[in-house]
Backbone as JSON, one array per atom type, in Angstrom:
{
  "sequence": "MVDPNYDHTGYLTGGKSTLWYRAPECIITPQQYNKRCDIWSIACVISEMIMGKPLFPGKFDHEQLLLISEGVCTSSSVFSHETTMIELTRDPSYSEKPIHPLADRLPGNSYQAALTMLEKMLKFNPGDRMTSEQALADPYFDVYSYPEDEPINQHPFQIESYVDDFMAGLKDILLGLTTPIYCAEDEYFI",
  "N": [[-9.97, 15.93, 58.92], [-8.43, 19.06, 58.52], [-8.22, 21.58, 60.97], [-9.75, 24.44, 60.27], [-10.14, 26.89, 61.55], [-7.67, 27.05, 62.93], [-4.38, 27.98, 63.23], [-2.16, 26.45, 61.19], [0.4, 27.21, 60.41], [3.63, 26.47, 59.48], [3.36, 23.78, 59.65], [2.08, 22.56, 57.51], [2.59, 21.98, 54.27], [3.15, 23.64, 51.3], [4.24, 22.64, 49.0], [4.02, 20.12, 46.41], [4.51, 16.92, 45.53], [4.58, 16.28, 42.76], [4.36, 18.46, 39.84], [2.23, 17.74, 38.1], [0.02, 17.42, 39.72], [-0.93, 19.88, 40.76], [-2.84, 22.48, 41.67], [-4.04, 25.32, 39.89], [-3.87, 27.63, 41.07], [-1.94, 27.29, 43.25], [0.25, 26.93, 41.75], [0.53, 29.39, 40.77], [0.41, 30.97, 43.08], [1.87, 30.03, 45.46], [1.29, 30.34, 48.28], [-1.02, 30.33, 48.54], [-2.2, 27.88, 49.21], [-4.86, 25.35, 49.88], [-7.6, 23.48, 51.23], [-9.19, 23.22, 48.74], [-7.31, 23.14, 46.99], [-6.34, 20.63, 47.07], [-8.47, 18.99, 46.49], [-8.67, 19.61, 43.58], [-5.99, 18.09, 43.14], [-6.97, 15.78, 43.76], [-8.96, 15.17, 41.97], [-7.2, 15.05, 39.57], [-5.54, 12.77, 40.12], [-7.66, 10.74, 40.09], [-8.37, 11.0, 37.69], [-6.17, 10.19, 36.14], [-6.04, 7.65, 37.04], [-8.14, 6.61, 35.7], [-7.65, 7.21, 32.76], [-5.11, 6.24, 32.66], [-2.87, 7.47, 32.22], [-1.16, 10.72, 33.03], [-3.34, 13.6, 33.53], [-2.58, 16.24, 33.01], [0.38, 16.71, 32.3], [2.37, 18.69, 32.49], [5.69, 19.76, 32.12], [6.95, 22.11, 33.34], [6.19, 25.38, 35.09], [5.05, 27.08, 33.62], [4.25, 25.39, 31.24], [2.52, 23.66, 32.42], [0.14, 25.3, 33.33], [-0.63, 26.39, 30.86], [-1.54, 23.52, 29.78], [-3.37, 22.98, 31.59], [-5.1, 25.28, 31.11], [-6.0, 24.66, 28.56], [-7.48, 22.42, 28.91], [-9.47, 22.85, 30.85], [-12.38, 25.08, 31.52], [-11.82, 28.41, 31.67], [-13.31, 30.6, 32.26], [-15.22, 31.85, 34.01], [-15.5, 33.8, 36.66], [-12.45, 34.23, 37.14], [-9.6, 35.09, 38.97], [-7.4, 38.18, 39.2], [-4.52, 37.52, 39.43], [-4.69, 34.92, 38.26], [-5.76, 35.57, 35.81], [-3.94, 37.06, 34.63], [-1.86, 35.12, 34.19], [-3.04, 33.28, 32.43], [-3.27, 34.75, 30.5], [-0.94, 34.9, 29.55], [-0.51, 32.43, 28.61], [-2.28, 31.74, 26.98], [-3.63, 32.55, 23.36], [-5.1, 35.37, 22.97], [-7.42, 35.67, 21.44], [-8.55, 33.21, 21.91], [-10.81, 30.63, 22.4], [-13.57, 30.25, 24.82], [-14.4, 27.8, 25.4], [-12.71, 24.73, 26.38], [-10.02, 23.34, 24.68], [-9.1, 20.68, 24.96], [-11.19, 18.92, 26.29], [-12.35, 17.21, 29.16], [-14.2, 15.26, 28.79], [-13.66, 14.33, 26.23], [-11.42, 12.91, 26.58], [-11.45, 10.97, 28.53], [-12.1, 7.1, 28.44], [-14.79, 5.66, 26.66], [-18.34, 5.63, 27.28], [-18.87, 4.75, 29.55], [-17.76, 5.82, 31.89], [-19.32, 8.25, 32.56], [-20.24, 9.16, 35.21], [-18.12, 9.28, 36.83], [-16.89, 11.66, 34.8], [-18.7, 13.62, 35.19], [-18.53, 14.18, 38.0], [-15.75, 14.81, 38.14], [-15.56, 17.01, 36.51], [-16.82, 18.69, 38.33], [-14.91, 19.09, 40.28], [-12.58, 19.94, 38.98], [-12.57, 22.87, 38.32], [-11.5, 25.89, 37.36], [-11.42, 28.15, 39.14], [-10.9, 28.13, 42.36], [-12.96, 28.63, 44.19], [-15.34, 27.85, 42.93], [-15.17, 24.93, 42.97], [-16.35, 21.89, 43.94], [-16.79, 20.69, 47.26], [-14.77, 18.56, 49.65], [-16.88, 16.88, 51.16], [-19.02, 17.22, 49.4], [-17.86, 16.02, 47.31], [-17.53, 13.43, 48.4], [-20.21, 12.55, 48.74], [-20.93, 12.38, 46.26], [-22.55, 10.74, 43.64], [-20.73, 9.0, 42.02], [-19.16, 7.86, 43.99], [-20.88, 6.26, 45.04], [-20.68, 3.24, 44.87], [-18.69, 2.7, 46.47], [-19.35, 3.42, 49.01], [-19.87, 2.98, 52.34], [-21.75, 3.93, 54.64], [-22.32, 3.0, 57.22], [-19.94, 1.99, 58.2], [-18.2, 4.31, 58.16], [-16.37, 6.51, 59.92], [-16.86, 9.07, 61.67], [-15.29, 12.32, 62.11], [-15.29, 14.11, 64.88], [-13.94, 16.13, 65.94], [-11.76, 18.63, 64.68], [-8.89, 17.98, 62.95], [-5.57, 18.51, 64.3], [-2.63, 18.94, 63.43], [-0.32, 19.25, 64.92], [-0.05, 18.33, 67.19], [0.4, 15.46, 66.61], [2.78, 15.6, 65.05], [4.35, 16.8, 67.03], [4.39, 14.54, 69.24], [5.52, 12.52, 67.44], [7.91, 13.58, 66.76], [9.14, 13.64, 69.52], [9.16, 10.77, 70.11], [10.8, 9.99, 68.05], [13.35, 11.39, 68.67], [13.65, 10.04, 71.22], [14.25, 7.55, 70.32], [16.63, 7.76, 68.41], [18.34, 8.98, 70.57], [18.69, 6.42, 71.87], [17.1, 5.9, 73.88], [14.88, 4.56, 73.83], [13.7, 1.67, 72.01], [12.76, 1.07, 68.7], [9.49, -0.51, 67.87], [8.26, -2.87, 65.97], [5.02, -3.11, 64.29], [3.29, -5.37, 63.35], [0.74, -5.95, 62.14], [-0.45, -3.38, 61.57], [1.5, -2.31, 60.0], [3.76, -0.48, 60.78], [6.15, 1.37, 62.79], [6.5, 1.84, 66.11]],
  "CA": [[-9.91, 17.3, 58.3], [-7.51, 19.98, 59.07], [-8.97, 22.69, 61.56], [-9.86, 25.72, 59.59], [-9.99, 27.98, 62.41], [-6.7, 26.95, 63.7], [-3.17, 28.24, 62.61], [-1.2, 25.49, 61.14], [1.69, 27.89, 59.68], [4.87, 25.67, 59.58], [2.93, 22.45, 59.56], [1.36, 22.02, 56.31], [3.56, 22.06, 53.06], [2.3, 24.04, 49.65], [4.92, 22.02, 47.78], [3.55, 18.85, 46.05], [5.63, 16.05, 44.9], [4.77, 16.56, 41.2], [3.54, 19.41, 39.12], [1.14, 17.31, 37.51], [-1.21, 17.4, 40.31], [-1.0, 20.88, 41.5], [-4.23, 23.36, 41.25], [-3.46, 26.59, 39.15], [-3.7, 28.93, 42.17], [-1.02, 26.7, 43.72], [1.61, 27.34, 40.79], [0.99, 30.86, 40.52], [0.85, 31.6, 44.34], [1.85, 28.72, 46.53], [0.82, 30.3, 49.56], [-2.69, 30.29, 48.54], [-2.47, 26.47, 49.2], [-5.85, 25.08, 51.03], [-8.47, 22.15, 50.93], [-9.74, 23.36, 47.42], [-6.08, 22.47, 46.23], [-6.45, 18.98, 47.64], [-9.72, 18.75, 45.43], [-8.07, 19.46, 42.31], [-5.29, 17.05, 42.93], [-7.65, 14.35, 43.82], [-9.46, 14.82, 40.65], [-5.96, 14.68, 38.86], [-5.32, 11.26, 40.48], [-8.63, 9.99, 39.68], [-8.48, 10.95, 36.0], [-5.19, 9.38, 35.77], [-6.32, 6.14, 37.01], [-9.18, 5.95, 34.75], [-6.92, 7.26, 31.74], [-4.13, 5.37, 32.57], [-1.69, 8.48, 32.04], [-1.51, 12.05, 33.67], [-4.25, 14.45, 32.8], [-1.98, 17.52, 32.87], [1.72, 16.38, 32.26], [3.55, 19.53, 32.21], [7.22, 19.69, 32.4], [7.41, 23.3, 34.17], [5.13, 25.73, 35.68], [4.15, 27.91, 32.33], [3.49, 24.42, 30.49], [1.32, 22.96, 33.22], [-0.93, 26.36, 32.99], [-1.08, 26.14, 29.47], [-2.14, 22.53, 29.67], [-4.67, 23.32, 32.37], [-5.85, 26.37, 30.52], [-6.44, 24.04, 27.17], [-8.18, 21.46, 29.37], [-10.87, 23.35, 31.83], [-13.06, 26.34, 31.19], [-11.5, 29.31, 32.56], [-14.26, 32.14, 31.94], [-15.91, 32.0, 35.28], [-14.78, 34.27, 38.01], [-11.16, 34.06, 37.45], [-9.21, 36.5, 39.54], [-6.3, 38.62, 38.74], [-3.17, 36.84, 39.17], [-4.72, 33.91, 37.27], [-6.14, 36.09, 34.55], [-2.71, 37.34, 33.79], [-1.07, 34.12, 33.97], [-3.77, 32.94, 31.29], [-3.22, 35.63, 29.19], [0.65, 34.99, 29.05], [-0.25, 31.15, 28.19], [-3.15, 31.58, 25.78], [-3.99, 33.31, 22.52], [-6.11, 36.24, 23.43], [-8.58, 34.98, 20.72], [-8.77, 31.76, 22.27], [-12.24, 30.2, 22.82], [-13.96, 30.1, 25.96], [-14.21, 26.52, 25.61], [-11.45, 24.17, 26.17], [-9.47, 22.54, 23.4], [-9.26, 19.14, 25.24], [-12.05, 18.82, 27.21], [-12.34, 15.99, 29.89], [-14.89, 14.47, 28.3], [-12.88, 13.81, 24.89], [-10.19, 11.93, 27.14], [-12.23, 9.57, 29.3], [-12.82, 6.28, 27.56], [-16.23, 5.2, 26.16], [-19.52, 6.22, 28.01], [-18.67, 4.01, 30.94], [-17.28, 6.93, 33.0], [-20.14, 9.51, 32.88], [-20.7, 9.53, 36.9], [-16.66, 9.95, 36.96], [-16.84, 12.81, 34.39], [-19.4, 14.46, 35.81], [-17.65, 14.59, 39.43], [-14.37, 15.39, 37.82], [-15.74, 18.41, 35.99], [-17.01, 19.61, 39.39], [-13.6, 19.01, 40.93], [-11.68, 20.6, 38.24], [-12.83, 24.13, 38.27], [-10.03, 26.78, 37.51], [-11.37, 28.98, 40.25], [-11.24, 27.4, 43.53], [-14.46, 28.69, 45.06], [-16.33, 27.14, 42.22], [-14.96, 23.54, 42.85], [-16.84, 21.01, 44.87], [-15.75, 20.67, 48.64], [-14.64, 17.18, 49.9], [-18.03, 16.49, 51.64], [-19.74, 16.85, 48.24], [-17.25, 14.84, 46.41], [-17.67, 12.0, 48.82], [-21.55, 12.45, 48.69], [-21.34, 12.4, 44.61], [-22.87, 9.3, 43.22], [-19.57, 8.14, 41.65], [-18.51, 6.95, 45.18], [-21.94, 5.22, 45.73], [-20.38, 1.9, 44.81], [-17.6, 2.42, 47.64], [-19.78, 4.03, 50.09], [-20.56, 2.22, 53.2], [-21.84, 4.89, 55.84], [-22.24, 2.52, 58.82], [-18.6, 1.69, 58.64], [-17.3, 5.2, 58.06], [-16.1, 7.12, 61.05], [-17.14, 10.79, 61.48], [-14.38, 12.88, 63.24], [-16.15, 14.98, 66.21], [-12.98, 17.01, 66.47], [-10.95, 18.83, 63.69], [-7.61, 17.67, 62.88], [-4.56, 19.38, 64.3], [-0.95, 17.95, 63.1], [0.9, 19.78, 65.52], [0.13, 17.25, 68.31], [1.07, 14.37, 66.1], [4.18, 15.94, 64.93], [5.32, 16.89, 68.58], [4.5, 13.05, 69.37], [6.45, 11.78, 66.54], [9.38, 14.09, 67.07], [9.55, 13.04, 70.83], [9.46, 9.32, 69.81], [12.09, 9.86, 67.02], [14.29, 11.68, 69.52], [14.11, 8.98, 72.05], [15.1, 6.59, 69.46], [17.92, 8.28, 68.04], [19.19, 8.88, 71.83], [18.93, 5.18, 72.11], [16.2, 5.67, 75.19], [13.75, 3.73, 73.38], [13.81, 0.66, 70.91], [11.5, 0.9, 67.95], [8.63, -1.83, 67.88], [7.43, -3.0, 64.51], [3.58, -3.44, 64.9], [3.14, -6.05, 61.9], [-0.57, -5.86, 61.96], [-0.62, -2.34, 61.09], [2.69, -2.02, 59.3], [4.43, 0.65, 61.17], [7.03, 1.43, 63.84], [5.98, 2.73, 67.33]],
  "C": [[-9.29, 18.14, 59.05], [-8.6, 21.11, 59.58], [-8.94, 24.06, 60.87], [-9.8, 26.79, 60.16], [-8.58, 28.02, 63.35], [-5.32, 27.29, 62.74], [-2.1, 27.29, 62.59], [0.33, 25.84, 60.31], [2.95, 26.65, 60.31], [4.7, 24.08, 59.63], [2.47, 21.75, 58.23], [2.29, 22.69, 55.17], [2.79, 22.79, 51.85], [3.02, 23.33, 48.96], [4.32, 20.56, 47.86], [4.72, 18.27, 45.57], [5.77, 16.13, 43.27], [3.85, 17.85, 41.01], [2.35, 18.92, 38.66], [-0.24, 17.59, 38.24], [-1.66, 18.72, 41.14], [-2.07, 21.71, 40.82], [-3.39, 24.7, 40.66], [-3.21, 27.58, 40.25], [-2.42, 28.22, 42.85], [0.35, 26.82, 42.89], [1.61, 28.86, 40.86], [1.18, 31.54, 41.79], [0.83, 30.58, 45.41], [1.25, 28.95, 47.87], [-0.75, 30.56, 49.64], [-3.43, 28.7, 48.73], [-3.81, 26.29, 50.32], [-6.55, 23.93, 50.67], [-9.01, 22.26, 49.45], [-8.68, 22.77, 46.54], [-6.08, 21.1, 46.04], [-7.47, 18.52, 46.55], [-9.22, 18.54, 44.11], [-7.09, 18.4, 42.14], [-5.82, 15.8, 43.11], [-8.12, 13.98, 42.68], [-8.14, 14.53, 39.4], [-5.63, 13.3, 38.91], [-6.08, 10.42, 40.06], [-8.84, 9.93, 38.15], [-7.32, 10.11, 35.39], [-5.18, 7.98, 36.12], [-7.26, 5.89, 36.24], [-8.39, 6.02, 33.31], [-5.72, 6.41, 31.63], [-2.65, 6.29, 32.38], [-2.34, 9.9, 32.64], [-2.52, 12.65, 32.84], [-3.44, 15.84, 32.34], [-0.43, 17.24, 33.09], [2.79, 17.45, 32.06], [4.97, 19.31, 32.69], [7.78, 21.12, 33.28], [6.19, 24.02, 34.21], [4.13, 26.38, 34.35], [3.65, 26.72, 31.6], [2.59, 24.02, 30.94], [0.07, 24.15, 33.02], [-1.41, 26.23, 31.82], [-1.71, 24.84, 29.39], [-3.55, 22.58, 30.47], [-5.76, 24.17, 31.61], [-6.68, 25.78, 29.37], [-7.47, 22.82, 27.87], [-9.71, 21.83, 30.26], [-11.13, 24.73, 31.1], [-12.36, 27.38, 32.31], [-11.95, 30.74, 32.72], [-14.7, 32.47, 33.04], [-15.24, 32.38, 36.38], [-13.43, 33.87, 38.09], [-10.62, 35.23, 37.79], [-8.14, 36.83, 38.9], [-5.13, 37.95, 38.59], [-3.45, 35.75, 38.0], [-5.21, 34.37, 35.99], [-4.56, 36.67, 33.71], [-1.9, 36.24, 33.48], [-1.72, 33.25, 32.41], [-3.56, 33.62, 30.13], [-1.82, 35.34, 28.57], [0.33, 33.29, 28.55], [-1.31, 31.02, 27.24], [-3.23, 32.57, 24.75], [-5.1, 34.11, 22.98], [-7.55, 36.03, 22.41], [-9.06, 33.67, 20.8], [-10.09, 31.84, 22.72], [-12.36, 30.12, 24.29], [-13.89, 28.62, 26.24], [-12.97, 25.69, 25.48], [-11.23, 23.38, 25.05], [-9.55, 21.25, 23.62], [-9.82, 19.19, 26.38], [-11.85, 17.38, 27.81], [-12.88, 14.93, 29.19], [-14.57, 13.75, 26.83], [-11.76, 12.7, 25.42], [-10.72, 10.72, 27.73], [-12.58, 8.63, 28.25], [-14.08, 5.78, 27.44], [-17.21, 6.19, 27.19], [-19.55, 5.7, 29.38], [-18.42, 4.82, 32.11], [-18.33, 8.22, 33.02], [-20.1, 9.89, 34.19], [-19.17, 10.11, 37.04], [-16.5, 11.39, 36.3], [-17.73, 13.8, 35.02], [-18.94, 14.85, 37.25], [-16.44, 15.36, 38.97], [-14.66, 16.63, 37.11], [-16.23, 19.4, 37.14], [-15.73, 19.94, 40.15], [-12.69, 20.06, 40.27], [-12.07, 22.01, 37.68], [-11.7, 24.98, 38.25], [-10.17, 27.67, 38.81], [-11.8, 28.15, 41.53], [-12.33, 27.24, 44.33], [-15.35, 28.22, 44.6], [-16.17, 25.57, 42.3], [-15.96, 23.0, 44.05], [-15.97, 20.92, 46.3], [-15.69, 18.91, 48.75], [-15.87, 16.35, 50.4], [-19.02, 16.32, 50.32], [-19.23, 16.06, 47.36], [-17.46, 13.53, 46.96], [-19.23, 11.69, 48.84], [-22.14, 11.96, 47.09], [-21.69, 11.05, 44.42], [-21.82, 8.39, 42.39], [-19.21, 7.27, 42.86], [-19.86, 6.07, 45.59], [-21.84, 3.68, 45.87], [-19.29, 1.5, 46.03], [-17.99, 2.81, 48.9], [-20.26, 2.81, 51.05], [-20.9, 2.89, 54.63], [-21.73, 4.45, 57.17], [-20.82, 2.42, 59.11], [-17.61, 2.86, 58.19], [-17.35, 6.29, 59.25], [-16.29, 8.65, 60.92], [-16.04, 11.37, 62.65], [-15.3, 14.0, 63.86], [-15.0, 16.24, 66.06], [-12.01, 17.4, 65.16], [-9.56, 18.45, 63.83], [-6.65, 18.57, 63.2], [-3.16, 18.64, 64.26], [-0.31, 18.32, 64.04], [1.21, 18.81, 66.77], [0.78, 16.01, 67.7], [2.4, 14.61, 65.83], [4.88, 16.15, 66.02], [5.47, 15.42, 69.02], [5.56, 12.55, 68.71], [8.0, 12.24, 66.6], [10.01, 13.77, 68.4], [9.98, 11.66, 70.8], [10.7, 9.18, 69.22], [13.34, 10.15, 67.73], [14.57, 10.88, 70.42], [14.81, 7.97, 71.37], [16.34, 6.55, 69.01], [18.95, 8.42, 69.09], [19.35, 7.59, 72.7], [18.06, 4.94, 73.55], [15.09, 4.87, 74.81], [14.21, 2.7, 72.1], [12.49, 0.73, 70.19], [10.89, -0.43, 67.76], [8.04, -1.51, 66.73], [5.79, -3.53, 64.85], [3.05, -4.1, 63.26], [1.7, -5.87, 61.25], [-0.86, -4.53, 61.31], [0.31, -1.73, 60.13], [3.27, -0.98, 59.73], [5.2, 0.38, 62.34], [6.39, 2.18, 65.09], [7.43, 2.66, 68.34]]
}
């Protein structure tokens, strides 16, 4: 987990590889990127794994926001930037209820536990989304959980030290000072 009390400016990216997994606040104001954006993205990936297709396959920002607004409830505690964007994408007489709720898209009743968790992860307002700790404790993950074999990090992750070590090692390799060594067991070069 990234240390929330440490300035990671310049080390974390607000850009994602595809629009389909971006949280609405990251589309509207990319500098608002935080852990809650990742929760949204994870929910989109889990949904895609279950459904076999993307949950919100927008081709550009405006369409992406439209698909999101049709798929999740946007009525509770929506803040000003988002309200403006939703007004641009939705008809003012639009119902508070999603046009295409997630419950209608998941196949059969066998995914009720996933649906319950995903609905908590796909909240339009990031403050209403469940945290990563809550998601991992959700009954959906019970079948995958083995607490005795799950390490707990006592110190928050600070990416800078890893980036600095990687860059120093890469520089040595490029200057010919070090030969890269392939670690077959873990499948990486050192």
